[in-house]
Coordinates of C-alpha atoms in Angstrom, one line a residue:
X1 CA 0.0 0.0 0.0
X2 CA 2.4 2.5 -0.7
X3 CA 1.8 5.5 -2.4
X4 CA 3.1 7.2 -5.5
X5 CA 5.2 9.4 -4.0
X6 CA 4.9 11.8 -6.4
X7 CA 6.5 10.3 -7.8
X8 CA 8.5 8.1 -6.4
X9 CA 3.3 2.5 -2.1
X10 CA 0.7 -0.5 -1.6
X11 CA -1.9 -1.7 -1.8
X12 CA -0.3 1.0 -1.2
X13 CA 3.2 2.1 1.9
X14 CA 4.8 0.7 -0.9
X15 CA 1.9 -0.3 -1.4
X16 CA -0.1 2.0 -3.3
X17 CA 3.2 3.1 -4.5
X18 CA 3.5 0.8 -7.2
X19 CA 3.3 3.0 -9.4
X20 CA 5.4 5.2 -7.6
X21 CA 8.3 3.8 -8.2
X22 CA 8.8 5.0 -11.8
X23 CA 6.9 8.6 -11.0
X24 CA 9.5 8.5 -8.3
X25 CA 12.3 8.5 -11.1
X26 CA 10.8 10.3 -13.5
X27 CA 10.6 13.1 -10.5
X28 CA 13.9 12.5 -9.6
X29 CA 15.1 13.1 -12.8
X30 CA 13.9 16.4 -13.0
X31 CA 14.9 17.2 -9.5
X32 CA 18.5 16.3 -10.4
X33 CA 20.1 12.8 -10.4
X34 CA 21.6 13.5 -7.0
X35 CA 17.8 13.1 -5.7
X36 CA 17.4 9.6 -7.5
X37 CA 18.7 6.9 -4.9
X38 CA 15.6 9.0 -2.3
X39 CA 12.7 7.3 -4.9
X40 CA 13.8 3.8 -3.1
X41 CA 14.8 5.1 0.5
X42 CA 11.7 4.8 2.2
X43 CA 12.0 3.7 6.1
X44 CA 14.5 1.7 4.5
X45 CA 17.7 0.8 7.3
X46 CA 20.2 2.2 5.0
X47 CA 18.0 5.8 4.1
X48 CA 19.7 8.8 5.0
X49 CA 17.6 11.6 7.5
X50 CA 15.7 14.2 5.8
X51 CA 17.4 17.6 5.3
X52 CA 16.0 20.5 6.2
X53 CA 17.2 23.7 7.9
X54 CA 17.7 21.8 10.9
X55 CA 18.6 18.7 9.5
X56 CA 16.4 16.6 12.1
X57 CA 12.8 15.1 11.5
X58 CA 9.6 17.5 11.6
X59 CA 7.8 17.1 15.4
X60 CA 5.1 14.3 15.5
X61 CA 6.6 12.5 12.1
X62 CA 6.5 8.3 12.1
X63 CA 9.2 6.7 10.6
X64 CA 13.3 8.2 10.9
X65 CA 13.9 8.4 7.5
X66 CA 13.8 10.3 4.8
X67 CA 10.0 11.5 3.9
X68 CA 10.3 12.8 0.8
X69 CA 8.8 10.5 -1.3
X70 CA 6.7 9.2 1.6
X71 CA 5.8 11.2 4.5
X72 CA 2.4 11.9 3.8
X73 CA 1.6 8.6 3.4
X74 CA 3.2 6.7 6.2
X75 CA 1.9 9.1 8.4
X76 CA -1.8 8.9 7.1
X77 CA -1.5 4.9 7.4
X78 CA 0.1 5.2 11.0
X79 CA -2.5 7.2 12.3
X80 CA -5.1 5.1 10.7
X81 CA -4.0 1.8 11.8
X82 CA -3.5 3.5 15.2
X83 CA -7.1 4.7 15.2
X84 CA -8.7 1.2 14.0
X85 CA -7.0 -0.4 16.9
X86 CA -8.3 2.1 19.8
X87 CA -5.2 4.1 19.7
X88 CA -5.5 7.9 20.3
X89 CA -2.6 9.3 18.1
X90 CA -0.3 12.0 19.7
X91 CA -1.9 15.6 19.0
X92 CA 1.4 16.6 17.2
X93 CA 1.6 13.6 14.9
X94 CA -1.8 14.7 14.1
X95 CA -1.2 18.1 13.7
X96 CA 2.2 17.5 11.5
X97 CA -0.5 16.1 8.8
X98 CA -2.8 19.1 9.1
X99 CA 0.5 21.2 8.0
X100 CA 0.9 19.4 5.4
X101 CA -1.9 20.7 3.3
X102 CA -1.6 23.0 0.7
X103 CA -4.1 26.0 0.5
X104 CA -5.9 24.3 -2.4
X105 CA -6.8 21.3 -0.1
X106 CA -4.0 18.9 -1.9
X107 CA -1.4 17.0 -0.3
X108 CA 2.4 16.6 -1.4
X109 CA 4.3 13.8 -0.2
X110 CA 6.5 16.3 2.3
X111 CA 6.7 20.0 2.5
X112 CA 9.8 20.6 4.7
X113 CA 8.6 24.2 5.0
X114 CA 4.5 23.7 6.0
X115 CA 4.6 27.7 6.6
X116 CA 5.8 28.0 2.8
X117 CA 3.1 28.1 0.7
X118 CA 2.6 25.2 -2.5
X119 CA 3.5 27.2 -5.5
X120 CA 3.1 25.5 -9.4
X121 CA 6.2 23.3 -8.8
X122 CA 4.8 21.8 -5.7
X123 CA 4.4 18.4 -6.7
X124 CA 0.8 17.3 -5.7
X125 CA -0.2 13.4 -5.3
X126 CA -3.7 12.5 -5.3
X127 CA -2.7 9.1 -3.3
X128 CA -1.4 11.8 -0.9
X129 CA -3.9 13.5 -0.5
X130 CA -6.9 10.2 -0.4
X131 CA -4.7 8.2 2.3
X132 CA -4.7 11.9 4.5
X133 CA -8.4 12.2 4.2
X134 CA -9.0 8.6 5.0
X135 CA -7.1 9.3 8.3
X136 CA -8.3 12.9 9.3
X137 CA -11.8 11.2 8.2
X138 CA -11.5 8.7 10.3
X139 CA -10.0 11.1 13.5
X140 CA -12.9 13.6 13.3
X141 CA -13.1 16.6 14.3
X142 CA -11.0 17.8 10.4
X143 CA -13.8 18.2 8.5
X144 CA -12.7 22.0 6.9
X145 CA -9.7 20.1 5.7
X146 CA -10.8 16.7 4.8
X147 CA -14.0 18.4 2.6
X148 CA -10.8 20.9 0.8
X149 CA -8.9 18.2 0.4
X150 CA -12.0 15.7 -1.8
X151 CA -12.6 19.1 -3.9
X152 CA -9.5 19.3 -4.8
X153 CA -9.1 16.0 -6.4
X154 CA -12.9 16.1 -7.5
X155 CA -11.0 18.9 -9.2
X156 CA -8.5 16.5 -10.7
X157 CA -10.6 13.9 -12.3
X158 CA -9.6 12.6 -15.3
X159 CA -12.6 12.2 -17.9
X160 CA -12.2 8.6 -17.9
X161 CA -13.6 8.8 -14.2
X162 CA -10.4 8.2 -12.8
X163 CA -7.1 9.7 -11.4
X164 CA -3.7 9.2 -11.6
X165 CA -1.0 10.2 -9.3
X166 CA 0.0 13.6 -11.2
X167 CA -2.8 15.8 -12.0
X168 CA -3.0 15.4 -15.6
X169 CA -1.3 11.9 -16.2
X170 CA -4.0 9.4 -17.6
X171 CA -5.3 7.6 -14.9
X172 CA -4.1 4.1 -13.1
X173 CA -6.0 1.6 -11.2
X174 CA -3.9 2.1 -7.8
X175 CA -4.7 6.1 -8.0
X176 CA -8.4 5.6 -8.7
X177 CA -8.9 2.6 -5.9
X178 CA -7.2 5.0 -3.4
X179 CA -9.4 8.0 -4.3
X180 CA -12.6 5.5 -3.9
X181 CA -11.6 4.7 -0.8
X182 CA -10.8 8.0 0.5
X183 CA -14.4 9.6 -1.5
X184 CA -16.4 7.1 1.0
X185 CA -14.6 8.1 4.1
X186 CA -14.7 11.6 3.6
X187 CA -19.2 10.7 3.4
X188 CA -19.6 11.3 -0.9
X189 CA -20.8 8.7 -2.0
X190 CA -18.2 7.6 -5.5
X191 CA -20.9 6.8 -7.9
X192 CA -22.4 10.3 -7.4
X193 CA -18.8 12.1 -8.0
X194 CA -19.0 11.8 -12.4
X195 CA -16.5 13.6 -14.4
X196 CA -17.2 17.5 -15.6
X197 CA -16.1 15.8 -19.4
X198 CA -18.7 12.9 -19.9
X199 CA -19.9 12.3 -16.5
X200 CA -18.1 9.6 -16.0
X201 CA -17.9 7.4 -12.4
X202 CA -14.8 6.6 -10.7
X203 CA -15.9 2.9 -11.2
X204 CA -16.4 3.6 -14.6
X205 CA -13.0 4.7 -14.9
X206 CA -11.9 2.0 -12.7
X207 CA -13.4 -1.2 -15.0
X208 CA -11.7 -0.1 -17.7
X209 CA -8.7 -1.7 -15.8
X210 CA -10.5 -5.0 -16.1
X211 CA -8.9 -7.7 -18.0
X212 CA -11.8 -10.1 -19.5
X213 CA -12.4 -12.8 -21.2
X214 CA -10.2 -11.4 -24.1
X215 CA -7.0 -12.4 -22.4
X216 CA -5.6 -15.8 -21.7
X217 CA -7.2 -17.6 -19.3
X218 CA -4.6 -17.0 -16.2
X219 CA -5.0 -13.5 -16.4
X220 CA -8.8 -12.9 -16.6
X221 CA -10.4 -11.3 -13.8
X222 CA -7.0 -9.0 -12.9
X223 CA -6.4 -5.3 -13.3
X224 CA -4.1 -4.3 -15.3
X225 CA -2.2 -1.1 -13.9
X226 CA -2.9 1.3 -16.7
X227 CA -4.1 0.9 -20.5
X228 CA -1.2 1.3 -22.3
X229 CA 1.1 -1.9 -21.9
X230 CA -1.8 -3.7 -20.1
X231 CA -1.1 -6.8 -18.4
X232 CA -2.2 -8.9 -15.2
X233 CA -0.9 -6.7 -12.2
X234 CA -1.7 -8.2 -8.6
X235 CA -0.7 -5.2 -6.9
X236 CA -3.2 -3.3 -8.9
X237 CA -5.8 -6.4 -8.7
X238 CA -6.0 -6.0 -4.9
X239 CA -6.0 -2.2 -4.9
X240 CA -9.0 -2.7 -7.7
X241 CA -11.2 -5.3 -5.9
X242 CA -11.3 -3.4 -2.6
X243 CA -12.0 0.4 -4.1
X244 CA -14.8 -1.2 -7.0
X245 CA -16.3 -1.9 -3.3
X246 CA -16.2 1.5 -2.4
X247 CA -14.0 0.5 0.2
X248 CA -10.3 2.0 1.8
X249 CA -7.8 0.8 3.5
X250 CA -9.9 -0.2 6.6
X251 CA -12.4 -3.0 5.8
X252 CA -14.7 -3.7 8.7
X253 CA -13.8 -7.6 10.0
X254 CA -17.3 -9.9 8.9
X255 CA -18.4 -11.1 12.3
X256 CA -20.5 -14.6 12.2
X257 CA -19.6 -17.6 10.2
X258 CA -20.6 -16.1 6.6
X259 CA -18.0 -16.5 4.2
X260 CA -18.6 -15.9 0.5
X261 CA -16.7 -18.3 -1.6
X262 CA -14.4 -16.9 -4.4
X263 CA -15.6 -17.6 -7.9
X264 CA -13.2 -16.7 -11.1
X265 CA -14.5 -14.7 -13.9
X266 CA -16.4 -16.7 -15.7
X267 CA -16.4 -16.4 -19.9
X268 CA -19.5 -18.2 -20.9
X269 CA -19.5 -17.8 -24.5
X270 CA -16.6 -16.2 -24.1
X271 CA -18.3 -13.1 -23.0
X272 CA -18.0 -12.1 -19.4
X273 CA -21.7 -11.1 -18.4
X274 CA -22.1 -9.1 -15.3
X275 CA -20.3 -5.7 -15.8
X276 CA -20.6 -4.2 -12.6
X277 CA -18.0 -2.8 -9.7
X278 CA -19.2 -5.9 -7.7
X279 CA -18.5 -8.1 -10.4
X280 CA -14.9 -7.0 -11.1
X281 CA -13.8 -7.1 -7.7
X282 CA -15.1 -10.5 -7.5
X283 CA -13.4 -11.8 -10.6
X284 CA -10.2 -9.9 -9.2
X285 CA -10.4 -12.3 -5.8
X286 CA -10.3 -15.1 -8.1
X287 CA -7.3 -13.9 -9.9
X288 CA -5.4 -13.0 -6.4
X289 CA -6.3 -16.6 -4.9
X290 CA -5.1 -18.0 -8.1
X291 CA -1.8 -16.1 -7.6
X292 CA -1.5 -16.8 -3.8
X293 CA -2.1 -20.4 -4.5
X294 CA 0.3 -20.8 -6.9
X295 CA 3.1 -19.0 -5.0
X296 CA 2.5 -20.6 -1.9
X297 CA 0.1 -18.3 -0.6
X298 CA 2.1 -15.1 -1.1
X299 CA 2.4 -12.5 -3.9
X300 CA 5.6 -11.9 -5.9
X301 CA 7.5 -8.8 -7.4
X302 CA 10.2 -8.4 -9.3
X303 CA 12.8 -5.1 -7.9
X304 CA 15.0 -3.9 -10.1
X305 CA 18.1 -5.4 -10.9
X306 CA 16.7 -8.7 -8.9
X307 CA 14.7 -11.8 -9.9
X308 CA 11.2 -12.4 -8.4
X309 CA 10.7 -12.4 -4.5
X310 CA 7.8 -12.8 -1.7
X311 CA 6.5 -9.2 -1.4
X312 CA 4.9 -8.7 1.7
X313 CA 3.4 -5.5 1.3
X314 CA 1.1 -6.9 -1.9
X315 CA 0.2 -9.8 -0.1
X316 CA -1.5 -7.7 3.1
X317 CA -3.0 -5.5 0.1
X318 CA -4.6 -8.8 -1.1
X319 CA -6.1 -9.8 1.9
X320 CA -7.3 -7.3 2.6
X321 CA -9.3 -7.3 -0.5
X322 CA -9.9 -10.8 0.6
X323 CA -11.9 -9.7 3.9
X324 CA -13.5 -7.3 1.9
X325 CA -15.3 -9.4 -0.3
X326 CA -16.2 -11.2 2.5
X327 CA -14.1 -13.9 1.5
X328 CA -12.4 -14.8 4.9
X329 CA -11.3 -18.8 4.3
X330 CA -9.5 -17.8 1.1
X331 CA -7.8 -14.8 3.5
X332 CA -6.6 -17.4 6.1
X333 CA -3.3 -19.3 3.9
X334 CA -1.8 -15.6 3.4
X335 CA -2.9 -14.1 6.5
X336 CA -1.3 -17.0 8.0
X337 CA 2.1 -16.7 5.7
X338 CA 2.2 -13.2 6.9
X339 CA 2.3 -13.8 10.4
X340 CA 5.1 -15.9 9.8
X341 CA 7.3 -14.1 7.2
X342 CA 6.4 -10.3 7.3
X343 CA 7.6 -8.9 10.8
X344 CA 11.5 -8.6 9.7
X345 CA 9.9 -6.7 6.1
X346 CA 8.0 -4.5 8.6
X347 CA 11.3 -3.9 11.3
X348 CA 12.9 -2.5 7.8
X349 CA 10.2 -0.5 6.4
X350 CA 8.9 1.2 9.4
X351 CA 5.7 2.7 10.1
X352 CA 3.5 1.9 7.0
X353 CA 4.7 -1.1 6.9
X354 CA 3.1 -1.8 10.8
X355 CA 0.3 0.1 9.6
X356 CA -0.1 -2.7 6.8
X357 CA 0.0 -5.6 8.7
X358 CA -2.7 -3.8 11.3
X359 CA -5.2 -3.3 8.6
X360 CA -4.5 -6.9 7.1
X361 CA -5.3 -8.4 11.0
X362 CA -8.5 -6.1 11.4
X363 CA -9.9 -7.0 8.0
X364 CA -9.5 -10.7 9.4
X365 CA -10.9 -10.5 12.8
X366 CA -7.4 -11.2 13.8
X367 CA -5.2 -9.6 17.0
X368 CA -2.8 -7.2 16.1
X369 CA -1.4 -7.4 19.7
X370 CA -0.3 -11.1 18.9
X371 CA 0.3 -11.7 15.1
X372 CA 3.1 -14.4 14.8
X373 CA 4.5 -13.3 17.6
X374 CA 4.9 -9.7 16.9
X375 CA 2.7 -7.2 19.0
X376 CA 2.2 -4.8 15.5
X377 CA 0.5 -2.0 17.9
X378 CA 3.1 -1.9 20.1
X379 CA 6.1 -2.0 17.4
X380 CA 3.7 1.1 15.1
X381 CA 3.0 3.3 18.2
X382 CA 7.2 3.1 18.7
X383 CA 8.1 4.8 15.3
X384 CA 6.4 8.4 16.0
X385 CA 5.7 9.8 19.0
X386 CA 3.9 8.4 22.1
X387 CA -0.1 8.1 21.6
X388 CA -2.3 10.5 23.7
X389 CA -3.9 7.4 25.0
X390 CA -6.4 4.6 24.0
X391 CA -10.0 3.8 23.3
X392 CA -11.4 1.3 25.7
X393 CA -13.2 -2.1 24.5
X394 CA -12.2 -1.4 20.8
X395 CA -9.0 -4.0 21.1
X396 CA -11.3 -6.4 23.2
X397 CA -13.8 -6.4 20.2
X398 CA -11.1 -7.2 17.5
X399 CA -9.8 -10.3 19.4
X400 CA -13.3 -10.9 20.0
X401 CA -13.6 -11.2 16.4
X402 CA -11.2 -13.3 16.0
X403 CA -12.3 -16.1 18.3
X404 CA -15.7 -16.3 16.2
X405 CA -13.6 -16.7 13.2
X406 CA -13.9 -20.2 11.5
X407 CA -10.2 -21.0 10.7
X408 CA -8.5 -17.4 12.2
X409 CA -5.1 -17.5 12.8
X410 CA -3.9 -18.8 16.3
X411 CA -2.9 -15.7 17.8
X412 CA 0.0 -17.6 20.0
X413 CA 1.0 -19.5 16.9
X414 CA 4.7 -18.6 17.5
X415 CA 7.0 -18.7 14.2
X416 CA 10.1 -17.9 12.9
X417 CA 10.9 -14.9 10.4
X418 CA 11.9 -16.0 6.7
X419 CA 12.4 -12.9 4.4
X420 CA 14.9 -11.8 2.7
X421 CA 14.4 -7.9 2.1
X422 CA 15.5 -6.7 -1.3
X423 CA 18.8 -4.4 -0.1
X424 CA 17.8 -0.7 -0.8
X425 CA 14.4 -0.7 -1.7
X426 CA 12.4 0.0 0.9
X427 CA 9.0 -0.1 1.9
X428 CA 7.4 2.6 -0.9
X429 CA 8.2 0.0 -3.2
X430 CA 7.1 -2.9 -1.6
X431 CA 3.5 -2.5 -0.9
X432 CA 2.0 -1.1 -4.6
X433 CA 4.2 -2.2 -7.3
X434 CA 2.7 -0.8 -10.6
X435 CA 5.0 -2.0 -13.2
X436 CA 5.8 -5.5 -11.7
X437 CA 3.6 -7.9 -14.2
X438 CA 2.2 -10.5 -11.6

């Protein structure tokens, strides 16, 4: 779940920053090539501190490393996570993301100079901007700057329906999912928000990501991370088939026994009938389980200059578009893989990272307090500054949750850690990988 960095998260977090990675070049290109080697130094152990006049960290920032490409968004998913669990974030981590805002209600990935106001080179990121009013939605009490910040990338829609990271760039399926997600936080409902040029949905624009039955059979169901060079894209498949459910980054945990069993698009005729957003995030759980399954219940990405590896970040995207299609025995192999493989991925990457793995358990009905071993809560809260305090009876209901649920992970399952992090890259790249072909 990492996000663009403008340019520089998946799943977003590296998640929804799949398709950061490349933006994150292309902008550091234009920056200068000194600022290159910053598009893959997110919370990563070998990232240098951010400069600024002082050369420290802002007050109330997660994460010790350099948030240019990130900041934004590993502090919207810290103080997210933090919230879904009962946590009361610190009022200054809080207030660092208020500052963040430019007068026009966008977000940029860091402003080391808040009191400095966004100019036309400010470099604004819609994924920015929909993970901060997800979080400030969620903390009440922001509405002036959550309602600037949705008019602002109302403002930005592409005619298609969708977004992209860049104002302007045609639109990808990470983008649009995020802006979905953050749309039904912020109360506007996404079907009602239609472009000024054809009055286009953000679903609408989302489908056209949709692979059907026109493509080989493997790859039917699955996103595709934009329309030019279109291909199968997990990352982009589990950002898809949570937003075409008008759902964010914190899906609700199904309480009961229901669980909906995942059907692959199905090409009758060779013609895929049912069109709608339900529809395509249901054909794009197929195509995840199929991908799980087949790589041993974990996703895979390629980072560059290296061969294929488990990427953890994708995988807690996935199921968390599991849970939210109400899918919760297809959820339980990779929730399960996670708790066994993710916590050194998440000691590396830092705060979004936690903040991942605490949205995956919550979707599940699963304890963050205990997941393989690692207390994720504890481990998030100590990346930013001390939380003002917590909610009582909200943690008691999430392990509640997870008692009822038929074939949860064993919250004292203990387990060792098996993943080898790829040197360098950090977390941004991780989570939303929009060029990796899955």
């Amino acid at each position: 779940m990492a996000p663009m960095a403008q340019q520089a998260p998946s799943t977003h977090p590296v998640a929804f920053l799949a398709h950061r990675a490349a933006m994150a070049l292309a902008a550091a290109a234009v920056l200068g090539g000194a600022a290159a080697p910053a598009a893959y130094a997110v919370d990563g152990a070998d990232a240098a501190p951010a400069a600024g006049s002082t050369g420290k960290l802002p007050e109330g920032l997660y994460g010790t490393k350099d948030p240019q490409y990130d900041g934004v968004w590993r502090q919207s998913l810290a103080l997210l996570a933090q919230h879904t669990v009962g946590v009361r974030p610190a009022t200054s981590a809080v207030r660092w993301l208020v500052g963040q805002q430019c007068a026009d209600g966008a977000f940029t990935a860091f402003r080391a100079e808040p009191g400095k106001p966004c100019d036309a080179k400010t470099m604004r990121d819609t994924n920015q901007t929909a993970a901060a009013v997800q979080a400030l939605a969620a903390l009440g009490g922001h509405d002036e700057t959550v309602q600037k910040a949705v008019h602002w990338l109302k403002s930005v829609q592409n005619d298609d329906g969708g977004w992209s990271s860049m104002a302007g760039s045609p639109s990808d399926a990470n983008s649009t999912s995020v802006v979905i997600g953050a749309l039904a936080a912020a109360g506007a409902k996404p079907e009602s928000v239609t472009s000024k040029k054809g009055g286009r949905t953000p679903y609408d624009g989302l489908l056209t990501f949709r692979l059907g039955c026109d493509v080989k059979e493997g790859e039917r169901g699955a996103f595709t991370f934009q329309l030019k060079g279109a291909a199968a894209n997990a990352d982009a498949t589990a950002a898809a088939a949570t937003g075409a459910l008008g759902k964010g980054f914190v899906v609700a945990p199904a309480g009961g026994a229901a669980d909906t069993p995942v059907k692959p698009l199905s090409c009758k005729d060779g013609k895929s009938g049912d069109r709608s957003p339900a529809a395509a995030a249901e054909g794009g759980a197929g195509y995840l389980v199929a991908q799980l399954d087949k790589n041993g219940h974990h996703l895979l990405s390629a980072m560059p200059g290296q061969g294929k590896q488990p990427d953890v970040g994708n995988t807690a995207d996935a199921v968390v578009a599991l849970a939210a299609g109400g899918h919760r025995s297809a959820a339980q192999q990779p929730l399960k893989w996670l708790a066994k493989n993710a916590s050194a991925w998440a000691r590396q990457n830092g705060p979004a990272a936690y903040a991942q793995l605490v949205l995956a358990a919550h979707a599940t009905g699963t304890d963050p307090r205990s997941f393989g071993g690692t207390d994720l809560v504890t481990a998030l809260n100590a990346t930013g500054p001390e939380p003002a305090g917590t909610t009582p009876g909200k943690d008691a209901r999430a392990a509640d949750a997870a008692e009822d649920s038929d074939g949860g992970v064993n919250v004292w399952w203990v387990v060792g850690v098996g993943l080898a992090v790829g040197a360098g890259i950090g977390f941004l790249l991780s989570g939303r990988r929009k060029k990796n072909d899955l």
